[in-house]
Structures are given as structure tokens and as C-alpha cells.
PDB file of C-alpha atoms in Angstrom:
ATOM      1  CA  MET A   1     -28.810 -26.402 -48.643  1.00  0.00           C
ATOM      2  CA  LEU A   2     -33.153 -27.267 -48.912  1.00  0.00           C
ATOM      3  CA  LYS A   3     -32.352 -30.755 -48.236  1.00  0.00           C
ATOM      4  CA  VAL A   4     -29.577 -30.270 -45.458  1.00  0.00           C
ATOM      5  CA  PHE A   5     -31.280 -27.135 -42.988  1.00  0.00           C
ATOM      6  CA  PRO A   6     -33.435 -29.759 -41.388  1.00  0.00           C
ATOM      7  CA  SER A   7     -31.028 -31.649 -40.629  1.00  0.00           C
ATOM      8  CA  LEU A   8     -29.904 -29.376 -38.909  1.00  0.00           C
ATOM      9  CA  VAL A   9     -32.396 -27.717 -37.604  1.00  0.00           C
ATOM     10  CA  LEU A  10     -33.149 -30.808 -36.039  1.00  0.00           C
ATOM     11  CA  GLY A  11     -29.591 -31.425 -34.956  1.00  0.00           C
ATOM     12  CA  LEU A  12     -29.836 -27.949 -32.953  1.00  0.00           C
ATOM     13  CA  ALA A  13     -33.184 -28.604 -31.602  1.00  0.00           C
ATOM     14  CA  LEU A  14     -31.440 -31.954 -29.926  1.00  0.00           C
ATOM     15  CA  LEU A  15     -28.828 -30.000 -29.127  1.00  0.00           C
ATOM     16  CA  VAL A  16     -30.731 -26.950 -27.268  1.00  0.00           C
ATOM     17  CA  LEU A  17     -32.745 -29.779 -25.406  1.00  0.00           C
ATOM     18  CA  LEU A  18     -29.865 -31.419 -24.294  1.00  0.00           C
ATOM     19  CA  LEU A  19     -28.383 -28.679 -22.468  1.00  0.00           C
ATOM     20  CA  ALA A  20     -31.241 -27.621 -21.134  1.00  0.00           C
ATOM     21  CA  ASN A  21     -31.427 -31.298 -19.327  1.00  0.00           C
ATOM     22  CA  ALA A  22     -27.443 -31.314 -18.471  1.00  0.00           C
ATOM     23  CA  PRO A  23     -27.666 -32.656 -15.198  1.00  0.00           C
ATOM     24  CA  ALA A  24     -25.708 -30.961 -12.431  1.00  0.00           C
ATOM     25  CA  ARG A  25     -23.050 -33.317 -12.081  1.00  0.00           C
ATOM     26  CA  LEU A  26     -21.424 -31.658 -15.165  1.00  0.00           C
ATOM     27  CA  LEU A  27     -20.541 -28.776 -13.359  1.00  0.00           C
ATOM     28  CA  LEU A  28     -18.013 -31.449 -11.804  1.00  0.00           C
ATOM     29  CA  SER A  29     -15.932 -31.273 -14.617  1.00  0.00           C
ATOM     30  CA  ILE A  30     -16.237 -27.327 -14.920  1.00  0.00           C
ATOM     31  CA  VAL A  31     -15.473 -26.071 -11.689  1.00  0.00           C
ATOM     32  CA  PRO A  32     -12.152 -25.919 -10.601  1.00  0.00           C
ATOM     33  CA  THR A  33     -11.888 -28.770  -7.773  1.00  0.00           C
ATOM     34  CA  ASP A  34      -8.726 -26.396  -6.250  1.00  0.00           C
ATOM     35  CA  GLN A  35     -11.125 -23.517  -6.079  1.00  0.00           C
ATOM     36  CA  VAL A  36     -14.311 -25.479  -4.548  1.00  0.00           C
ATOM     37  CA  ILE A  37     -16.449 -28.701  -3.816  1.00  0.00           C
ATOM     38  CA  LEU A  38     -19.040 -29.379  -4.784  1.00  0.00           C
ATOM     39  CA  GLN A  39     -20.711 -32.729  -3.071  1.00  0.00           C
ATOM     40  CA  GLY A  40     -24.630 -34.466  -3.397  1.00  0.00           C
ATOM     41  CA  LEU A  41     -24.830 -32.509  -7.270  1.00  0.00           C
ATOM     42  CA  SER A  42     -29.426 -32.768  -7.754  1.00  0.00           C
ATOM     43  CA  GLY A  43     -31.458 -30.518 -10.613  1.00  0.00           C
ATOM     44  CA  THR A  44     -29.984 -29.556 -13.655  1.00  0.00           C
ATOM     45  CA  LEU A  45     -26.343 -27.667 -14.935  1.00  0.00           C
ATOM     46  CA  TRP A  46     -29.022 -24.507 -15.397  1.00  0.00           C
ATOM     47  CA  ASN A  47     -31.065 -25.061 -11.989  1.00  0.00           C
ATOM     48  CA  GLY A  48     -29.457 -27.207  -9.452  1.00  0.00           C
ATOM     49  CA  ARG A  49     -28.810 -28.153  -6.168  1.00  0.00           C
ATOM     50  CA  ALA A  50     -25.140 -29.015  -4.214  1.00  0.00           C
ATOM     51  CA  GLY A  51     -25.712 -30.507  -0.366  1.00  0.00           C
ATOM     52  CA  ARG A  52     -22.839 -29.678   0.705  1.00  0.00           C
ATOM     53  CA  SER A  53     -20.293 -27.519  -0.868  1.00  0.00           C
ATOM     54  CA  LEU A  54     -16.586 -26.104  -0.095  1.00  0.00           C
ATOM     55  CA  VAL A  55     -14.642 -22.765  -1.205  1.00  0.00           C
ATOM     56  CA  ALA A  56     -11.284 -21.932  -0.804  1.00  0.00           C
ATOM     57  CA  SER A  57     -11.107 -18.655   2.281  1.00  0.00           C
ATOM     58  CA  GLY A  58      -6.514 -18.500   2.349  1.00  0.00           C
ATOM     59  CA  THR A  59      -5.466 -21.945   3.150  1.00  0.00           C
ATOM     60  CA  ASP A  60      -8.836 -23.547   4.428  1.00  0.00           C
ATOM     61  CA  TRP A  61     -12.312 -24.214   4.160  1.00  0.00           C
ATOM     62  CA  LEU A  62     -15.070 -21.891   4.318  1.00  0.00           C
ATOM     63  CA  HIS A  63     -18.250 -23.926   4.604  1.00  0.00           C
ATOM     64  CA  LEU A  64     -21.364 -22.519   2.439  1.00  0.00           C
ATOM     65  CA  GLY A  65     -23.522 -25.673   3.135  1.00  0.00           C
ATOM     66  CA  ALA A  66     -26.419 -26.395   0.821  1.00  0.00           C
ATOM     67  CA  THR A  67     -25.980 -24.402  -2.288  1.00  0.00           C
ATOM     68  CA  ARG A  68     -28.721 -23.882  -4.862  1.00  0.00           C
ATOM     69  CA  TRP A  69     -27.994 -21.579  -8.368  1.00  0.00           C
ATOM     70  CA  GLU A  70     -29.532 -20.663 -11.549  1.00  0.00           C
ATOM     71  CA  LEU A  71     -27.563 -20.054 -14.535  1.00  0.00           C
ATOM     72  CA  SER A  72     -29.164 -18.148 -16.724  1.00  0.00           C
ATOM     73  CA  PRO A  73     -28.848 -19.325 -20.594  1.00  0.00           C
ATOM     74  CA  LEU A  74     -28.977 -15.811 -21.466  1.00  0.00           C
ATOM     75  CA  SER A  75     -26.056 -14.233 -20.453  1.00  0.00           C
ATOM     76  CA  LEU A  76     -23.939 -16.749 -22.556  1.00  0.00           C
ATOM     77  CA  LEU A  77     -24.006 -15.284 -25.200  1.00  0.00           C
ATOM     78  CA  THR A  78     -22.621 -12.166 -24.502  1.00  0.00           C
ATOM     79  CA  LEU A  79     -20.045 -14.579 -22.976  1.00  0.00           C
ATOM     80  CA  SER A  80     -20.544 -13.544 -19.145  1.00  0.00           C
ATOM     81  CA  PRO A  81     -22.332 -16.499 -17.234  1.00  0.00           C
ATOM     82  CA  ARG A  82     -25.107 -15.094 -14.572  1.00  0.00           C
ATOM     83  CA  ILE A  83     -26.020 -17.171 -12.281  1.00  0.00           C
ATOM     84  CA  GLU A  84     -27.846 -16.270  -9.106  1.00  0.00           C
ATOM     85  CA  ILE A  85     -26.998 -18.360  -5.837  1.00  0.00           C
ATOM     86  CA  ALA A  86     -28.081 -19.123  -2.333  1.00  0.00           C
ATOM     87  CA  SER A  87     -26.684 -21.151   0.334  1.00  0.00           C
ATOM     88  CA  GLN A  88     -26.704 -21.955   4.523  1.00  0.00           C
ATOM     89  CA  TRP A  89     -24.987 -23.996   6.433  1.00  0.00           C
ATOM     90  CA  GLY A  90     -26.721 -23.425  10.450  1.00  0.00           C
ATOM     91  CA  ARG A  91     -27.200 -19.929  10.620  1.00  0.00           C
ATOM     92  CA  GLN A  92     -24.669 -18.843   8.138  1.00  0.00           C
ATOM     93  CA  THR A  93     -26.085 -17.489   5.064  1.00  0.00           C
ATOM     94  CA  LEU A  94     -25.397 -16.356   1.664  1.00  0.00           C
ATOM     95  CA  ALA A  95     -27.111 -14.844  -1.477  1.00  0.00           C
ATOM     96  CA  ALA A  96     -26.195 -12.708  -4.235  1.00  0.00           C
ATOM     97  CA  ASP A  97     -25.845 -12.125  -8.137  1.00  0.00           C
ATOM     98  CA  ILE A  98     -22.705 -13.079  -9.682  1.00  0.00           C
ATOM     99  CA  THR A  99     -21.152 -12.137 -13.357  1.00  0.00           C
ATOM    100  CA  LEU A 100     -18.352 -13.571 -14.707  1.00  0.00           C
ATOM    101  CA  HIS A 101     -16.946 -11.075 -17.039  1.00  0.00           C
ATOM    102  CA  SER A 102     -13.024 -13.644 -17.528  1.00  0.00           C
ATOM    103  CA  GLN A 103     -11.670 -15.271 -15.714  1.00  0.00           C
ATOM    104  CA  THR A 104     -10.213 -12.350 -13.458  1.00  0.00           C
ATOM    105  CA  GLU A 105     -13.119  -9.966 -13.049  1.00  0.00           C
ATOM    106  CA  ILE A 106     -16.232 -11.402 -11.238  1.00  0.00           C
ATOM    107  CA  GLU A 107     -18.896  -8.630 -10.057  1.00  0.00           C
ATOM    108  CA  LEU A 108     -21.237  -9.590  -7.988  1.00  0.00           C
ATOM    109  CA  ARG A 109     -24.252  -7.568  -6.400  1.00  0.00           C
ATOM    110  CA  GLN A 110     -27.570  -8.039  -3.957  1.00  0.00           C
ATOM    111  CA  VAL A 111     -24.643  -9.402  -1.134  1.00  0.00           C
ATOM    112  CA  ASP A 112     -26.616 -10.249   1.413  1.00  0.00           C
ATOM    113  CA  LEU A 113     -23.799 -12.899   3.676  1.00  0.00           C
ATOM    114  CA  LEU A 114     -24.112 -13.982   7.453  1.00  0.00           C
ATOM    115  CA  VAL A 115     -21.369 -15.385   9.224  1.00  0.00           C
ATOM    116  CA  ASP A 116     -19.680 -15.719  12.503  1.00  0.00           C
ATOM    117  CA  ALA A 117     -16.491 -13.440  13.236  1.00  0.00           C
ATOM    118  CA  ALA A 118     -14.836 -16.220  14.607  1.00  0.00           C
ATOM    119  CA  LEU A 119     -14.230 -17.006  11.626  1.00  0.00           C
ATOM    120  CA  LEU A 120     -11.651 -13.914  11.187  1.00  0.00           C
ATOM    121  CA  ARG A 121      -9.387 -15.516  14.237  1.00  0.00           C
ATOM    122  CA  GLN A 122      -6.877 -17.423  10.865  1.00  0.00           C
ATOM    123  CA  TYR A 123      -6.799 -12.887  10.566  1.00  0.00           C
ATOM    124  CA  LEU A 124      -6.522 -11.259  13.907  1.00  0.00           C
ATOM    125  CA  PRO A 125      -4.770 -12.512  17.512  1.00  0.00           C
ATOM    126  CA  VAL A 126      -7.594 -12.298  19.038  1.00  0.00           C
ATOM    127  CA  GLY A 127     -10.710 -14.340  19.006  1.00  0.00           C
ATOM    128  CA  LEU A 128     -14.332 -12.457  18.816  1.00  0.00           C
ATOM    129  CA  VAL A 129     -17.901 -13.451  19.237  1.00  0.00           C
ATOM    130  CA  GLY A 130     -21.175 -11.876  17.550  1.00  0.00           C
ATOM    131  CA  ASP A 131     -22.352 -12.280  13.989  1.00  0.00           C
ATOM    132  CA  LEU A 132     -21.182 -10.447  10.595  1.00  0.00           C
ATOM    133  CA  SER A 133     -23.527  -9.703   8.462  1.00  0.00           C
ATOM    134  CA  LEU A 134     -21.903  -7.797   4.741  1.00  0.00           C
ATOM    135  CA  GLN A 135     -24.896  -6.140   2.857  1.00  0.00           C
ATOM    136  CA  PHE A 136     -23.638  -5.250  -0.829  1.00  0.00           C
ATOM    137  CA  ASP A 137     -25.402  -3.875  -3.470  1.00  0.00           C
ATOM    138  CA  GLU A 138     -22.001  -3.772  -5.638  1.00  0.00           C
ATOM    139  CA  LEU A 139     -18.446  -5.802  -5.609  1.00  0.00           C
ATOM    140  CA  LEU A 140     -16.018  -6.242  -8.119  1.00  0.00           C
ATOM    141  CA  ILE A 141     -13.072  -8.540  -8.287  1.00  0.00           C
ATOM    142  CA  GLU A 142     -10.353  -8.434 -10.838  1.00  0.00           C
ATOM    143  CA  ASP A 143      -6.790  -9.690 -10.401  1.00  0.00           C
ATOM    144  CA  ASN A 144      -7.697 -11.261  -6.971  1.00  0.00           C
ATOM    145  CA  THR A 145      -8.082  -7.387  -5.719  1.00  0.00           C
ATOM    146  CA  LEU A 146     -11.049  -4.891  -4.945  1.00  0.00           C
ATOM    147  CA  GLY A 147     -11.941  -2.748  -7.544  1.00  0.00           C
ATOM    148  CA  SER A 148     -14.796  -1.345  -6.609  1.00  0.00           C
ATOM    149  CA  ALA A 149     -17.770  -1.766  -3.778  1.00  0.00           C
ATOM    150  CA  LYS A 150     -20.954  -0.089  -2.541  1.00  0.00           C
ATOM    151  CA  GLY A 151     -22.070  -1.653   0.721  1.00  0.00           C
ATOM    152  CA  ARG A 152     -22.204  -2.628   4.552  1.00  0.00           C
ATOM    153  CA  ILE A 153     -20.490  -5.189   6.422  1.00  0.00           C
ATOM    154  CA  VAL A 154     -22.106  -4.942  10.532  1.00  0.00           C
ATOM    155  CA  TRP A 155     -20.797  -6.311  13.146  1.00  0.00           C
ATOM    156  CA  ARG A 156     -23.550  -7.274  15.703  1.00  0.00           C
ATOM    157  CA  ASP A 157     -22.787  -7.830  19.685  1.00  0.00           C
ATOM    158  CA  GLY A 158     -19.382  -8.307  19.263  1.00  0.00           C
ATOM    159  CA  GLY A 159     -17.373  -9.678  21.751  1.00  0.00           C
ATOM    160  CA  TRP A 160     -13.887 -11.293  22.224  1.00  0.00           C
ATOM    161  CA  ILE A 161     -12.642 -14.175  23.988  1.00  0.00           C
ATOM    162  CA  SER A 162     -10.915 -13.431  27.449  1.00  0.00           C
ATOM    163  CA  PRO A 163      -9.081 -15.908  29.797  1.00  0.00           C
ATOM    164  CA  GLN A 164     -12.166 -15.744  31.488  1.00  0.00           C
ATOM    165  CA  GLY A 165     -14.631 -16.397  28.495  1.00  0.00           C
ATOM    166  CA  ARG A 166     -16.672 -14.025  26.720  1.00  0.00           C
ATOM    167  CA  ARG A 167     -16.896 -10.207  26.129  1.00  0.00           C
ATOM    168  CA  LEU A 168     -19.115  -8.156  25.140  1.00  0.00           C
ATOM    169  CA  LEU A 169     -17.838  -4.595  23.364  1.00  0.00           C
ATOM    170  CA  GLY A 170     -20.859  -3.714  21.160  1.00  0.00           C
ATOM    171  CA  SER A 171     -22.299  -3.516  17.917  1.00  0.00           C
ATOM    172  CA  TYR A 172     -20.357  -1.738  15.136  1.00  0.00           C
ATOM    173  CA  ALA A 173     -20.084  -0.629  10.952  1.00  0.00           C
ATOM    174  CA  ILE A 174     -18.270  -0.308   8.167  1.00  0.00           C
ATOM    175  CA  ASP A 175     -20.091   2.217   5.581  1.00  0.00           C
ATOM    176  CA  VAL A 176     -18.166   0.927   1.969  1.00  0.00           C
ATOM    177  CA  ALA A 177     -18.126   3.333  -1.230  1.00  0.00           C
ATOM    178  CA  SER A 178     -15.730   4.055  -3.730  1.00  0.00           C
ATOM    179  CA  LEU A 179     -13.219   7.057  -4.185  1.00  0.00           C
ATOM    180  CA  GLU A 180     -12.006   5.872  -7.409  1.00  0.00           C
ATOM    181  CA  ALA A 181     -10.058   4.163  -9.379  1.00  0.00           C
ATOM    182  CA  GLU A 182      -9.499   0.826  -7.292  1.00  0.00           C
ATOM    183  CA  VAL A 183      -9.731   2.540  -4.368  1.00  0.00           C
ATOM    184  CA  VAL A 184     -12.138   1.886  -1.458  1.00  0.00           C
ATOM    185  CA  ARG A 185     -13.033   3.741   1.830  1.00  0.00           C
ATOM    186  CA  GLY A 186     -14.713   1.825   4.478  1.00  0.00           C
ATOM    187  CA  GLU A 187     -15.695   4.418   7.270  1.00  0.00           C
ATOM    188  CA  VAL A 188     -15.626   3.059  11.084  1.00  0.00           C
ATOM    189  CA  ILE A 189     -18.748   4.384  12.847  1.00  0.00           C
ATOM    190  CA  THR A 190     -20.175   2.650  16.740  1.00  0.00           C
ATOM    191  CA  LEU A 191     -23.854   1.578  16.659  1.00  0.00           C
ATOM    192  CA  SER A 192     -23.816   0.818  20.403  1.00  0.00           C
ATOM    193  CA  GLY A 193     -21.681  -0.522  23.206  1.00  0.00           C
ATOM    194  CA  ASP A 194     -19.113   0.686  26.065  1.00  0.00           C
ATOM    195  CA  LEU A 195     -16.229   0.788  23.360  1.00  0.00           C
ATOM    196  CA  GLN A 196     -16.573   3.539  20.649  1.00  0.00           C
ATOM    197  CA  ALA A 197     -14.653   3.014  17.584  1.00  0.00           C
ATOM    198  CA  SER A 198     -14.279   5.451  15.089  1.00  0.00           C
ATOM    199  CA  GLY A 199     -12.201   5.603  11.926  1.00  0.00           C
ATOM    200  CA  THR A 200     -11.222   4.469   8.080  1.00  0.00           C
ATOM    201  CA  ILE A 201     -10.074   1.781   5.977  1.00  0.00           C
ATOM    202  CA  GLU A 202      -9.226   2.027   2.542  1.00  0.00           C
ATOM    203  CA  LEU A 203      -8.335  -0.653   0.845  1.00  0.00           C
ATOM    204  CA  GLN A 204      -6.229   0.597  -3.100  1.00  0.00           C
ATOM    205  CA  GLN A 205      -5.786  -3.746  -4.966  1.00  0.00           C
ATOM    206  CA  SER A 206      -3.591  -4.916  -3.037  1.00  0.00           C
ATOM    207  CA  GLN A 207      -2.010  -2.206  -0.361  1.00  0.00           C
ATOM    208  CA  TYR A 208      -4.626  -1.722   2.805  1.00  0.00           C
ATOM    209  CA  SER A 209      -4.044   1.385   6.073  1.00  0.00           C
ATOM    210  CA  VAL A 210      -6.381   1.161   9.169  1.00  0.00           C
ATOM    211  CA  ASP A 211      -6.837   4.027  11.506  1.00  0.00           C
ATOM    212  CA  VAL A 212      -9.360   2.921  13.555  1.00  0.00           C
ATOM    213  CA  LEU A 213      -9.446   5.600  17.148  1.00  0.00           C
ATOM    214  CA  LEU A 214     -10.878   3.223  19.894  1.00  0.00           C
ATOM    215  CA  SER A 215     -12.287   5.206  23.016  1.00  0.00           C
ATOM    216  CA  GLY A 216     -15.244   4.805  26.109  1.00  0.00           C
ATOM    217  CA  GLN A 217     -15.594   3.218  28.930  1.00  0.00           C
ATOM    218  CA  GLY A 218     -15.430  -0.746  27.298  1.00  0.00           C
ATOM    219  CA  LEU A 219     -11.233   0.172  27.763  1.00  0.00           C
ATOM    220  CA  ASP A 220     -11.506  -0.589  31.832  1.00  0.00           C
ATOM    221  CA  ASP A 221     -11.518  -4.065  31.090  1.00  0.00           C
ATOM    222  CA  PRO A 222      -7.648  -4.456  32.549  1.00  0.00           C
ATOM    223  CA  GLN A 223      -7.877  -7.770  30.100  1.00  0.00           C
ATOM    224  CA  LEU A 224      -9.085  -5.386  26.980  1.00  0.00           C
ATOM    225  CA  ARG A 225      -5.999  -3.035  27.343  1.00  0.00           C
ATOM    226  CA  GLN A 226      -3.310  -6.072  26.845  1.00  0.00           C
ATOM    227  CA  ALA A 227      -4.983  -7.561  24.353  1.00  0.00           C
ATOM    228  CA  LEU A 228      -5.458  -4.366  22.142  1.00  0.00           C
ATOM    229  CA  GLN A 229      -1.791  -3.671  22.530  1.00  0.00           C
ATOM    230  CA  LEU A 230      -1.032  -6.196  19.820  1.00  0.00           C
ATOM    231  CA  VAL A 231      -2.619  -4.498  17.362  1.00  0.00           C
ATOM    232  CA  ALA A 232      -2.921  -1.105  18.828  1.00  0.00           C
ATOM    233  CA  ILE A 233      -0.837   2.594  20.210  1.00  0.00           C
ATOM    234  CA  PRO A 234      -1.598   4.002  23.519  1.00  0.00           C
ATOM    235  CA  GLN A 235      -3.074   7.762  22.739  1.00  0.00           C
ATOM    236  CA  ASN A 236      -4.150   9.634  26.169  1.00  0.00           C
ATOM    237  CA  ASP A 237      -6.240   6.728  27.524  1.00  0.00           C
ATOM    238  CA  ASP A 238      -8.042   5.911  24.608  1.00  0.00           C
ATOM    239  CA  PHE A 239      -6.077   3.126  21.692  1.00  0.00           C
ATOM    240  CA  ARG A 240      -5.254   3.979  18.173  1.00  0.00           C
ATOM    241  CA  VAL A 241      -4.990   1.213  16.021  1.00  0.00           C
ATOM    242  CA  LYS A 242      -3.121   2.138  12.917  1.00  0.00           C
ATOM    243  CA  LEU A 243      -1.844  -0.285  10.073  1.00  0.00           C
ATOM    244  CA  GLN A 244      -0.219  -0.344   6.658  1.00  0.00           C
ATOM    245  CA  GLY A 245       0.518  -3.847   4.789  1.00  0.00           C
ATOM    246  CA  LYS A 246      -0.561  -5.511   1.841  1.00  0.00           C
ATOM    247  CA  LEU A 247      -2.978  -8.812   1.154  1.00  0.00           C
TER     248      LEU A 247
END
């Protein structure tokens, strides 16, 4: 045993040295290529950079642009890898602290995301303009559904694209919090603008419900009223968006 011990120590030291300098390109054999695309890798597995990165978003790909990450070696000892990432693609930015508890449970903290509202075009019948910012203290994703959340979503300088061009509506926010296990509610509030919005959005696992009242001088625009009829119900001079469904 005394003769073998030095060899074990030397082997362990070499293994640690190799892991410490493991190249970032090793990620290409780890991450699922049908969900993540990484190009132009540099640095190490623990502290690296991708010149270009994309993640799957429904039937399309979301461009993250240049991305850098830091992987905590100590987090591997608990079998819950913790990664700090930051990316930028034009004006779009993302920063988050991600912990992978298992293949079906992902925890995100200190999430700060800024994207163009036009990205929602694939989910809505009208084209949107403005900036969407998401700032969350925590997000828990379990089995591809939102388990819990605490944060705020802001649509700043929001508007829509009419046949005559861009029409501004205002700025709005959704304050998101968990009510109970697997139930997340968002309170919709108006920050500014002629179109007033108030109501709630709830998500329970993959089931969602929306109940938002739209009112104010912004509804004087006949083209907006016509567009809202695709997703809302007239209620006196106002419109109510009331939807239920499954994601």
C-alpha cells in the first residue's frame, strides 16, 4: 500500500491538471445538438466562450450571440452543476446563474434578459414592437414546466405593426410570483400609455389562463380594435382578453 500510494497521488494530480485545462470544445460532445448549437469555442470547460450560440425555441432557434460561461468545479461534487452565463447579440442580452439539479429540474437565479418583442410573433397573430425585459430572482423548471418563479416582466415602449406602420401603445409590467406548489400568477399593470391593461395571468404546470381588461383612449384606433377582435371580447367600450389552454 505504501508503494502504491505515491502513484495514486501522482495519478490524481495529473487527472486534476487535465480537467483544469480541459478545452471548451469538450462541450460539443456533452450538450445535445438538437437543443444547443455552439460555434467558435475558446477557453476551458470551466471558463470559456462561444463566438456564436443558439438554443432551441419551439420550432425555431433563439440566437444568443457571443456567450461566455463559468462552471463551478465544486458544484460537480454535489452532482448539481452550477453555471454562470452571459451573452450578447446586438441589443439582446442575457445573464443568469443556472443550476442543473437533474435532467428534468433546472433552477435559474438572478436572471436578466432583454429581447426584442418581435420574437413573440410566432405566438401572437400581430407583430409587436418594443423591448421585453425579464428580471427574475428565481425560476424553477421541472419536467419542462414552470414550477415556481419570482420576478418581473416589462414591455417598454410597446406597440404593434399596423398596415400603416408602427403604432405605440405604452409600457406595461407583469409582476410574477408563486401562489402555491406549481401555480404561478402574474399581475398585469400599466406603467404608461393611452392603452390601459390590468388583470392576471396564471400558469399551473402546462395549463394557462389569461384574464386582462384593455381600456383607455388607445382603443380609439379602429385598426387596433379590429386586431383585438382576434384575441379579445368587446365589453362595452373596452376589450377583455380571456383565454385558457395548454402550452
